mmCIF file of C-alpha atoms in Angstrom:
data_model
loop_
_atom_site.group_PDB
_atom_site.id
_atom_site.type_symbol
_atom_site.label_atom_id
_atom_site.label_comp_id
_atom_site.label_asym_id
_atom_site.label_seq_id
_atom_site.Cartn_x
_atom_site.Cartn_y
_atom_site.Cartn_z
ATOM 1 C CA ILE A 1 -30.120 9.588 32.397
ATOM 2 C CA SER A 2 -30.321 12.970 33.134
ATOM 3 C CA GLY A 3 -31.616 15.532 30.404
ATOM 4 C CA SER A 4 -27.982 16.957 29.803
ATOM 5 C CA ASP A 5 -26.155 13.996 29.666
ATOM 6 C CA ASP A 6 -29.063 12.613 27.126
ATOM 7 C CA LEU A 7 -27.228 15.917 24.557
ATOM 8 C CA VAL A 8 -23.727 14.522 24.205
ATOM 9 C CA PHE A 9 -23.029 11.826 21.491
ATOM 10 C CA THR A 10 -20.228 9.390 23.115
ATOM 11 C CA GLY A 11 -20.567 6.828 20.460
ATOM 12 C CA ALA A 12 -21.974 4.310 19.297
ATOM 13 C CA GLU A 13 -21.130 1.490 20.750
ATOM 14 C CA ASN A 14 -22.754 3.713 24.365
ATOM 15 C CA GLU A 15 -26.221 4.707 22.899
ATOM 16 C CA TRP A 16 -28.696 1.881 24.280
ATOM 17 C CA LEU A 17 -30.907 2.312 20.682
ATOM 18 C CA VAL A 18 -28.144 1.584 18.440
ATOM 19 C CA GLN A 19 -27.259 -1.772 20.844
ATOM 20 C CA TYR A 20 -30.578 -2.425 19.928
ATOM 21 C CA ALA A 21 -30.760 -2.412 16.049
ATOM 22 C CA VAL A 22 -27.838 -4.345 15.821
ATOM 23 C CA GLN A 23 -29.550 -7.152 17.588
ATOM 24 C CA LYS A 24 -32.372 -7.002 15.775
ATOM 25 C CA GLN A 25 -30.642 -6.402 12.699
ATOM 26 C CA ALA A 26 -28.567 -10.078 13.508
ATOM 27 C CA LYS A 27 -32.245 -11.743 13.414
ATOM 28 C CA PHE A 28 -34.557 -9.262 11.078
ATOM 29 C CA PRO A 29 -32.279 -8.254 8.832
ATOM 30 C CA VAL A 30 -34.656 -4.274 7.577
ATOM 31 C CA ASP A 31 -33.299 -0.553 5.759
ATOM 32 C CA TYR A 32 -33.432 2.157 8.801
ATOM 33 C CA TYR A 33 -33.904 2.014 12.116
ATOM 34 C CA LEU A 34 -36.272 5.387 12.985
ATOM 35 C CA PHE A 35 -36.405 6.346 16.612
ATOM 36 C CA GLY A 36 -37.690 9.244 17.919
ATOM 37 C CA HIS A 37 -37.653 11.086 21.785
ATOM 38 C CA ARG A 38 -33.429 11.381 22.104
ATOM 39 C CA HIS A 39 -32.347 14.711 23.090
ATOM 40 C CA LEU A 40 -29.570 14.584 20.524
ATOM 41 C CA ALA A 41 -29.945 13.505 16.109
ATOM 42 C CA LEU A 42 -28.633 10.543 15.295
ATOM 43 C CA ASP A 43 -27.868 9.113 11.682
ATOM 44 C CA LEU A 44 -25.139 6.226 12.152
ATOM 45 C CA PRO A 45 -24.670 3.350 9.785
ATOM 46 C CA ILE A 46 -25.329 0.307 11.347
ATOM 47 C CA ASP A 47 -22.205 -2.185 10.511
ATOM 48 C CA PRO A 48 -22.194 -5.324 8.802
ATOM 49 C CA LYS A 49 -19.346 -6.480 10.647
ATOM 50 C CA ILE A 50 -20.875 -6.612 13.354
ATOM 51 C CA SER A 51 -24.912 -7.377 13.071
ATOM 52 C CA GLY A 52 -22.952 -10.053 10.447
ATOM 53 C CA VAL A 53 -25.963 -8.951 7.196
ATOM 54 C CA PRO A 54 -25.804 -6.021 4.857
ATOM 55 C CA GLU A 55 -25.865 -2.843 6.471
ATOM 56 C CA ALA A 56 -28.574 -0.528 7.712
ATOM 57 C CA ARG A 57 -29.044 2.963 9.682
ATOM 58 C CA TYR A 58 -30.538 4.283 12.896
ATOM 59 C CA LEU A 59 -31.819 7.505 11.947
ATOM 60 C CA ASN A 60 -32.785 8.832 15.711
ATOM 61 C CA THR A 61 -35.421 12.674 14.495
ATOM 62 C CA GLY A 62 -33.680 13.832 18.006
ATOM 63 C CA ASP A 63 -36.447 16.645 19.720
ATOM 64 C CA TRP A 64 -38.270 19.194 17.724
ATOM 65 C CA ILE A 65 -38.081 21.638 20.368
ATOM 66 C CA ASN A 66 -34.727 22.246 20.356
ATOM 67 C CA HIS A 67 -33.372 21.092 16.873
ATOM 68 C CA HIS A 68 -35.831 21.005 14.167
ATOM 69 C CA THR A 69 -35.309 17.983 13.141
ATOM 70 C CA TYR A 70 -37.361 15.493 11.246
ATOM 71 C CA ALA A 71 -37.173 12.583 8.804
ATOM 72 C CA VAL A 72 -38.307 12.916 5.441
ATOM 73 C CA PHE A 73 -38.857 8.833 3.360
ATOM 74 C CA ASP A 74 -38.881 9.471 -0.153
ATOM 75 C CA GLY A 75 -39.668 6.124 -1.270
ATOM 76 C CA ASN A 76 -36.325 5.305 -1.660
ATOM 77 C CA SER A 77 -33.839 6.639 0.640
ATOM 78 C CA LEU A 78 -34.096 7.521 4.702
ATOM 79 C CA GLU A 79 -32.912 11.411 5.578
ATOM 80 C CA LEU A 80 -32.780 13.413 8.266
ATOM 81 C CA CYS A 81 -33.395 17.320 8.322
ATOM 82 C CA ARG A 82 -33.437 20.465 9.535
ATOM 83 C CA ASP A 83 -36.142 22.584 10.093
ATOM 84 C CA THR A 84 -35.328 26.230 9.346
ATOM 85 C CA GLU A 85 -32.948 25.143 6.810
ATOM 86 C CA GLY A 86 -34.476 22.347 5.078
ATOM 87 C CA THR A 87 -30.648 20.815 4.321
ATOM 88 C CA THR A 88 -29.917 17.521 5.820
ATOM 89 C CA VAL A 89 -28.423 17.082 8.795
#
């Protein structure tokens, strides 16, 4: 994948890290899968119908340089945020 191809979301079925999380969720359920170093910030549900266990979420913080995105965990929930506005993505 080239850098420019990495900027386009073409569906969860085409995101290899999402597919990895779906496979792991089926065996070792958790609440969140948190990744970085993807040039596109994403917050996606892991469908329980696919994994067969309760819903989890896949979050990728994207890149700080262009999108200024980061994740915040308050002890209960994980949010994907953007720096300049302090808002949830």
